[in-house]
PDB file of C-alpha atoms in Angstrom:
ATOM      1  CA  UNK Y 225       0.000   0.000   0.000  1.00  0.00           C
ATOM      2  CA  UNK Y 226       1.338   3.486  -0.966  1.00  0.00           C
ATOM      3  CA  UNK Y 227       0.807   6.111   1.448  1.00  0.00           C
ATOM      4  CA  UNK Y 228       0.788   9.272  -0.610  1.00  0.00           C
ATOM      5  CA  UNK Y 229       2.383  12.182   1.013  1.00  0.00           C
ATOM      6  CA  UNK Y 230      -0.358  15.746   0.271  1.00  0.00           C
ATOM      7  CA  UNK Y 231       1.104  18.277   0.124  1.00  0.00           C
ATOM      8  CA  UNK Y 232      -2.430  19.967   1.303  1.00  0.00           C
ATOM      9  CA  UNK Y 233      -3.520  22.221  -1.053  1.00  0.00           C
ATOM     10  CA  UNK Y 234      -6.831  22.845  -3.111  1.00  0.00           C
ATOM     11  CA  UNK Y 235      -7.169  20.753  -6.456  1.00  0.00           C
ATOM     12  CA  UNK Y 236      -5.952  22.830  -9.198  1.00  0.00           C
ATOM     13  CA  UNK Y 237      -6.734  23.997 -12.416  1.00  0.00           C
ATOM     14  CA  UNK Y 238      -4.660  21.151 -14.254  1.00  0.00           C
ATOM     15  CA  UNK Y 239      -5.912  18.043 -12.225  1.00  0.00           C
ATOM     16  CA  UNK Y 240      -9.870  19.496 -12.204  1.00  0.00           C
ATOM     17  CA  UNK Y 241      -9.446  19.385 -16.013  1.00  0.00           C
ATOM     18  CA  UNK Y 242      -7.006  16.551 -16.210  1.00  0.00           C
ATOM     19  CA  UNK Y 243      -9.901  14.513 -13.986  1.00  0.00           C
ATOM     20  CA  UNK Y 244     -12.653  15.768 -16.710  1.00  0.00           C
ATOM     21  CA  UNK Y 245     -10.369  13.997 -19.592  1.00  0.00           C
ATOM     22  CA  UNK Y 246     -10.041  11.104 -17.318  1.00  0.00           C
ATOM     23  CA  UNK Y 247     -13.879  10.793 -16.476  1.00  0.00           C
ATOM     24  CA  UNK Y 248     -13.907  11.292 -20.757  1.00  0.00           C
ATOM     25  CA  UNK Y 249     -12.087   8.487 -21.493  1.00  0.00           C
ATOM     26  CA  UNK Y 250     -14.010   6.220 -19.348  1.00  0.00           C
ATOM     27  CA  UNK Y 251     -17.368   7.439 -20.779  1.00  0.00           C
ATOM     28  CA  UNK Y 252     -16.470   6.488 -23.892  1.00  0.00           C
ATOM     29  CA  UNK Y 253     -16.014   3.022 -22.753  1.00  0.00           C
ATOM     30  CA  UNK Y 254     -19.330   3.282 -21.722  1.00  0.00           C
ATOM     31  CA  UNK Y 255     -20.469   5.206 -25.021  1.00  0.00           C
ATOM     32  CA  UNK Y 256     -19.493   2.360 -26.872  1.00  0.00           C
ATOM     33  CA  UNK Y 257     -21.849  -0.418 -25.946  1.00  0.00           C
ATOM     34  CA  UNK Y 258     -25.007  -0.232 -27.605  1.00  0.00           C
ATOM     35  CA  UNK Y 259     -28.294  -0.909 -25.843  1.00  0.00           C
ATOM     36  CA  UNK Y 260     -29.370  -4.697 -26.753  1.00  0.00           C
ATOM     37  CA  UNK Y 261     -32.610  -4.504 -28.709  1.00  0.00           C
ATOM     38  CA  UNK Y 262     -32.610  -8.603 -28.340  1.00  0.00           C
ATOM     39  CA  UNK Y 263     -31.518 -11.345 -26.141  1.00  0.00           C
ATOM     40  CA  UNK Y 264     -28.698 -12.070 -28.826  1.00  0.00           C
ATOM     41  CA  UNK Y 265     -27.473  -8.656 -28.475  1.00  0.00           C
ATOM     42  CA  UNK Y 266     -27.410  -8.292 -24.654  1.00  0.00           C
ATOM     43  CA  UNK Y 267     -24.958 -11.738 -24.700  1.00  0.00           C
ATOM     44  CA  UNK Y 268     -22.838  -9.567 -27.012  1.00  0.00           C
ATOM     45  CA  UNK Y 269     -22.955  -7.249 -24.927  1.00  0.00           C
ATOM     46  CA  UNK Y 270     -22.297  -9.002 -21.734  1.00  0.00           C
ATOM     47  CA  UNK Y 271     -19.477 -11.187 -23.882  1.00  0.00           C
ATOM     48  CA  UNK Y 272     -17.357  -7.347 -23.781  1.00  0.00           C
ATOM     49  CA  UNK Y 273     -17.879  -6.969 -20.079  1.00  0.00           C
ATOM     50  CA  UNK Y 274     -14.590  -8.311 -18.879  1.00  0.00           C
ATOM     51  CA  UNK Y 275     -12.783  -6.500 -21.707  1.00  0.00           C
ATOM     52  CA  UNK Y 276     -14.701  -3.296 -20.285  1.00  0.00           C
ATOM     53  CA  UNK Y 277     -13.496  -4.059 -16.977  1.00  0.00           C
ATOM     54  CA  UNK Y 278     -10.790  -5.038 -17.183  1.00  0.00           C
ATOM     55  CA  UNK Y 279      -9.573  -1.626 -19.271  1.00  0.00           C
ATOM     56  CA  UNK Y 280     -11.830   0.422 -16.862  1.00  0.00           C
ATOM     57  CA  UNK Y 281      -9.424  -0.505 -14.394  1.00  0.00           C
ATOM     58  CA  UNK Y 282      -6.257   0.364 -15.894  1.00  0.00           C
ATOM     59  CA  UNK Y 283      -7.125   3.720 -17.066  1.00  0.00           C
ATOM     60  CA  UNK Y 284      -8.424   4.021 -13.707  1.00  0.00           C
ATOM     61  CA  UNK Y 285      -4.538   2.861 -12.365  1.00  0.00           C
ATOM     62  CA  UNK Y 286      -3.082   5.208 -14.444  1.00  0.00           C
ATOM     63  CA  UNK Y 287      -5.973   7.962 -13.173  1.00  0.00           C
ATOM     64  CA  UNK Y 288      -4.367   7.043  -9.365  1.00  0.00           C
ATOM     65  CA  UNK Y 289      -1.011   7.406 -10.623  1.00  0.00           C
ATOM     66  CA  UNK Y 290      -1.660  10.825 -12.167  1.00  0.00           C
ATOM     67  CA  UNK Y 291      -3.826  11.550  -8.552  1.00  0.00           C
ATOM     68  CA  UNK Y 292      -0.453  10.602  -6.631  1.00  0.00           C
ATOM     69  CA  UNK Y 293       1.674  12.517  -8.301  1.00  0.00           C
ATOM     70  CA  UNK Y 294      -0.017  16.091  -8.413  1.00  0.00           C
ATOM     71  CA  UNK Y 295      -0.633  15.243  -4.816  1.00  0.00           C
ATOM     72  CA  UNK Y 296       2.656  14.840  -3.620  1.00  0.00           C
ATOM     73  CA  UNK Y 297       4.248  17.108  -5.876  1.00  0.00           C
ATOM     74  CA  UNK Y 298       2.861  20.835  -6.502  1.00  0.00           C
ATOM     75  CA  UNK Y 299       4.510  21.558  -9.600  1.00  0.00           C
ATOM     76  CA  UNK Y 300       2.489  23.401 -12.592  1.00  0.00           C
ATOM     77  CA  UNK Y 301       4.915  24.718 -14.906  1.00  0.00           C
ATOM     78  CA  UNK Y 302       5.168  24.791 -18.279  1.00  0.00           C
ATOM     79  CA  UNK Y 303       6.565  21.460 -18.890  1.00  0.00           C
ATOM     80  CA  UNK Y 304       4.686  19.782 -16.509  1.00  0.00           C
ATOM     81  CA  UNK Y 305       1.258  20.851 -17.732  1.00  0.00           C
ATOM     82  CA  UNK Y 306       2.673  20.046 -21.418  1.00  0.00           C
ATOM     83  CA  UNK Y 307       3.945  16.827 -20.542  1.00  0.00           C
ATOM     84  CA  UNK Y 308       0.452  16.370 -18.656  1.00  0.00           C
ATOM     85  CA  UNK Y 309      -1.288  17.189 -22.278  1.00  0.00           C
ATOM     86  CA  UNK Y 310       0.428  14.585 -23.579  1.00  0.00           C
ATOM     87  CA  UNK Y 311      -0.196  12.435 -21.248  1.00  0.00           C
ATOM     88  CA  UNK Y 312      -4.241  12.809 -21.847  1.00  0.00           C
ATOM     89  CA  UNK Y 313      -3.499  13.061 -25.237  1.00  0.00           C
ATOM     90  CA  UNK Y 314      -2.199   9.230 -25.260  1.00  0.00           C
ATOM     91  CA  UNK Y 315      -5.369   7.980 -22.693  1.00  0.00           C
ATOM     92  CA  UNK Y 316      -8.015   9.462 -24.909  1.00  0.00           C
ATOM     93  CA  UNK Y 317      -6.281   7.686 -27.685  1.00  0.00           C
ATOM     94  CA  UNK Y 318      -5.387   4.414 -26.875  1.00  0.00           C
ATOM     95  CA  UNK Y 319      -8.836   3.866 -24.744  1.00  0.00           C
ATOM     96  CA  UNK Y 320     -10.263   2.115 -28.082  1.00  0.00           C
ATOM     97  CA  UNK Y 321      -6.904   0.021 -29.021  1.00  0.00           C
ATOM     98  CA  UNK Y 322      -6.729  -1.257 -25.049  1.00  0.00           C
ATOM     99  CA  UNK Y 323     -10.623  -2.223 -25.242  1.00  0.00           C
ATOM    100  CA  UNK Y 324      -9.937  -4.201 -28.748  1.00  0.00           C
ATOM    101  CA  UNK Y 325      -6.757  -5.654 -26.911  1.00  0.00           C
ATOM    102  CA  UNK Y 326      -8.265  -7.032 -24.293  1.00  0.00           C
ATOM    103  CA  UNK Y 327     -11.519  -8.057 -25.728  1.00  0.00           C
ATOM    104  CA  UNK Y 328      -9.255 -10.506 -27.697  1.00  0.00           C
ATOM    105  CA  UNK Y 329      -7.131 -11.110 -25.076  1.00  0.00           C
ATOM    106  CA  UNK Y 330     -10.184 -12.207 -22.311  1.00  0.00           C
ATOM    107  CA  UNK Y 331     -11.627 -14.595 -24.999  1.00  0.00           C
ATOM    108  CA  UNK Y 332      -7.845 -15.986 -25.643  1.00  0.00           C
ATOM    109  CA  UNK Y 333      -7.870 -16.789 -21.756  1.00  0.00           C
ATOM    110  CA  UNK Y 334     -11.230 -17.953 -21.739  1.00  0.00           C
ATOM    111  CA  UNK Y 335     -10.721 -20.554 -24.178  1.00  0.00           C
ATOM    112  CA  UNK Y 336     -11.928 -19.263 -27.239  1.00  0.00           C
ATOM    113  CA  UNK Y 337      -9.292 -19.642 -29.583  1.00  0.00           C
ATOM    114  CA  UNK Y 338     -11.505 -18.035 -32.448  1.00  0.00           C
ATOM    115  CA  UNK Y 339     -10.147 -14.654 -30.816  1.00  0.00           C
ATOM    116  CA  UNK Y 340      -7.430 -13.923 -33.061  1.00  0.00           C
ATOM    117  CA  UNK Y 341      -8.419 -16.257 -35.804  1.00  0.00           C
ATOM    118  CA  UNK Y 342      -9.809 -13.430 -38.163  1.00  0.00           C
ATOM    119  CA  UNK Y 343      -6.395 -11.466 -37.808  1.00  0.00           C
ATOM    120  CA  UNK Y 344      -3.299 -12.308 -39.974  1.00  0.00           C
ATOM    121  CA  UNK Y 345      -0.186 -12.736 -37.607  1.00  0.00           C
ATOM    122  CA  UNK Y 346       0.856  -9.273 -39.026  1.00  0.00           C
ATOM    123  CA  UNK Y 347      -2.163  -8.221 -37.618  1.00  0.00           C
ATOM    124  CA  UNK Y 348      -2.272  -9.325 -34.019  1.00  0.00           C
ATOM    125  CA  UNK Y 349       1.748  -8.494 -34.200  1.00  0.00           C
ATOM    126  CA  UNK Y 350       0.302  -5.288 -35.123  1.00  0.00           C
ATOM    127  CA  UNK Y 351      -2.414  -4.508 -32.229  1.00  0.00           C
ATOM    128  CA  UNK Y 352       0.112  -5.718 -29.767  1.00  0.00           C
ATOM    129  CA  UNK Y 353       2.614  -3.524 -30.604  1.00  0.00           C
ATOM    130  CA  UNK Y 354       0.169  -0.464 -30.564  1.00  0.00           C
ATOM    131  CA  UNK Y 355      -0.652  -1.762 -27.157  1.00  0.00           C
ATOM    132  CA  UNK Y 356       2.542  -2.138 -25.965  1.00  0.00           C
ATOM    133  CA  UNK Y 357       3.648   1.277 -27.229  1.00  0.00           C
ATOM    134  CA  UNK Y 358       0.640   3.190 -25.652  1.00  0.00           C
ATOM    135  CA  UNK Y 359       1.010   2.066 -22.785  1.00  0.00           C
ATOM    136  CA  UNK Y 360       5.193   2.663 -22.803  1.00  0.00           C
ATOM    137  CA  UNK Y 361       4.291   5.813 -24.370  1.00  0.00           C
ATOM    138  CA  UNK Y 362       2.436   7.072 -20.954  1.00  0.00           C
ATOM    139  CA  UNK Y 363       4.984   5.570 -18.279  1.00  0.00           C
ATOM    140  CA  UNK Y 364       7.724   7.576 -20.107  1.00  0.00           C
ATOM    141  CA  UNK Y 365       5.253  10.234 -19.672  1.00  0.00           C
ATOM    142  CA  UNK Y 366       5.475   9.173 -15.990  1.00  0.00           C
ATOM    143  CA  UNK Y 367       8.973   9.095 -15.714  1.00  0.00           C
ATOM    144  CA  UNK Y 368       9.466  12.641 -17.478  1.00  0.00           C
ATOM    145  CA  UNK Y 369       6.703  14.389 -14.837  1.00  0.00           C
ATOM    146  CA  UNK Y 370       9.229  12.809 -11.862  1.00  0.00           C
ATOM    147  CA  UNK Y 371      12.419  13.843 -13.835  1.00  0.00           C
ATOM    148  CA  UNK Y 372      11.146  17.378 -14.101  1.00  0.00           C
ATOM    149  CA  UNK Y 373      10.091  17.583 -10.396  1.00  0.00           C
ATOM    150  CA  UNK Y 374      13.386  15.952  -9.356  1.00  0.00           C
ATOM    151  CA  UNK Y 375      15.466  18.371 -11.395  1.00  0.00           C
ATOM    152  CA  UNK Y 376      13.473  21.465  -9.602  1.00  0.00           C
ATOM    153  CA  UNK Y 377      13.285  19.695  -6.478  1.00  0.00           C
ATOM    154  CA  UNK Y 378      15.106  23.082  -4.616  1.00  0.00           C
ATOM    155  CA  UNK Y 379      12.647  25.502  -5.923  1.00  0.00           C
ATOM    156  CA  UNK Y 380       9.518  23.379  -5.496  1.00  0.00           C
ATOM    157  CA  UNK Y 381      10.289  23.027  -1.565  1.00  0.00           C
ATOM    158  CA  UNK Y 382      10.904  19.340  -2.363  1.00  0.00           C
ATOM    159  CA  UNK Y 383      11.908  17.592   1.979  1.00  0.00           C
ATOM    160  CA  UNK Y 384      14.494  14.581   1.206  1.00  0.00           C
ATOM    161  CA  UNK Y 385      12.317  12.304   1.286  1.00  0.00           C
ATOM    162  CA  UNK Y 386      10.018  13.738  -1.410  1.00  0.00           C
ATOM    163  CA  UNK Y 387      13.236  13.991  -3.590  1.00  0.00           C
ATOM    164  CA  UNK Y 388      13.786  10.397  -3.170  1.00  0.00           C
ATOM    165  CA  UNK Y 389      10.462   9.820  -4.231  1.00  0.00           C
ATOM    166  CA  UNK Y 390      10.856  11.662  -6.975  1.00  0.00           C
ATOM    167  CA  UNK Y 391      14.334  10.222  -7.875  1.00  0.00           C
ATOM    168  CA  UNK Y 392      13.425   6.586  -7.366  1.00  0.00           C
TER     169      UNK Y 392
END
């Protein structure tokens, strides 16, 4: 369990709209079922719940790791909020690919080996890549937020121990 140190102040401008994205993402998730008009259509439906879930929860991970970090760290400068841009640039994006991803994937584990059957290996070599490179693509985006903070840790305040945070 991580205990996340606040650094008590008011939610700012960046997270409230950062949170908004965030909440975006996830309603498209939503968005994308369609309402069953017939029994056939509501097992379709529930068929793509565990895909749905399953990516719910990591865009809600990577929500908590974005939460953590503007909570122990009050930095809002330029790069920061651009590297934050990108960072909701690459969630809003790659919601669809991780949802296609894992629908495959959850009927793979599931026994269905008809998941990947209408893909050429170029293909599924494909979608895993773009998988693997979103989500890359956003822990970099991680590990540049915590460079930047480390490398103004004097003039944000930053106690040792925040530092090392930072650092590690």
């Amino acid at each position: 369990h991580q205990v996340i140190n606040v650094r008590g102040r008011e939610v700012s401008r960046v997270e409230g709209f950062s949170d908004a994205v965030f909440g975006f993402a996830l309603t498209l998730l939503v968005v994308s079922l369609e309402v069953a008009s017939d029994i056939a259509g509501l097992e379709e439906i529930l068929r793509g719940f565990l895909p749905f879930a399953v990516t719910f929860v990591l865009v809600c991970w990577i929500w908590y790791e974005h939460y953590a970090f503007f909570r122990k760290f009050d930095a809002e400068d330029p790069l920061t909020i651009t590297l934050n841009c990108a960072l909701l640039f690459l969630v809003l994006f790659f919601v669809y690919p991780l949802k296609f991803v894992f629908a495959r994937v959850v009927l793979l584990l599931l026994g269905d080996l008809s998941a990947f059957r209408d893909m050429s290996q170029a293909d599924a070599g494909l979608l895993l890549w773009v998988y693997s490179a979103g989500f890359a693509a956003m822990m970099f985006v991680f590990v540049l937020l915590y460079w930047n903070v480390y490398r103004k840790r004097d003039r944000l305040g930053l106690t040792p121990a925040q530092a090392f945070d930072a650092w590690a």
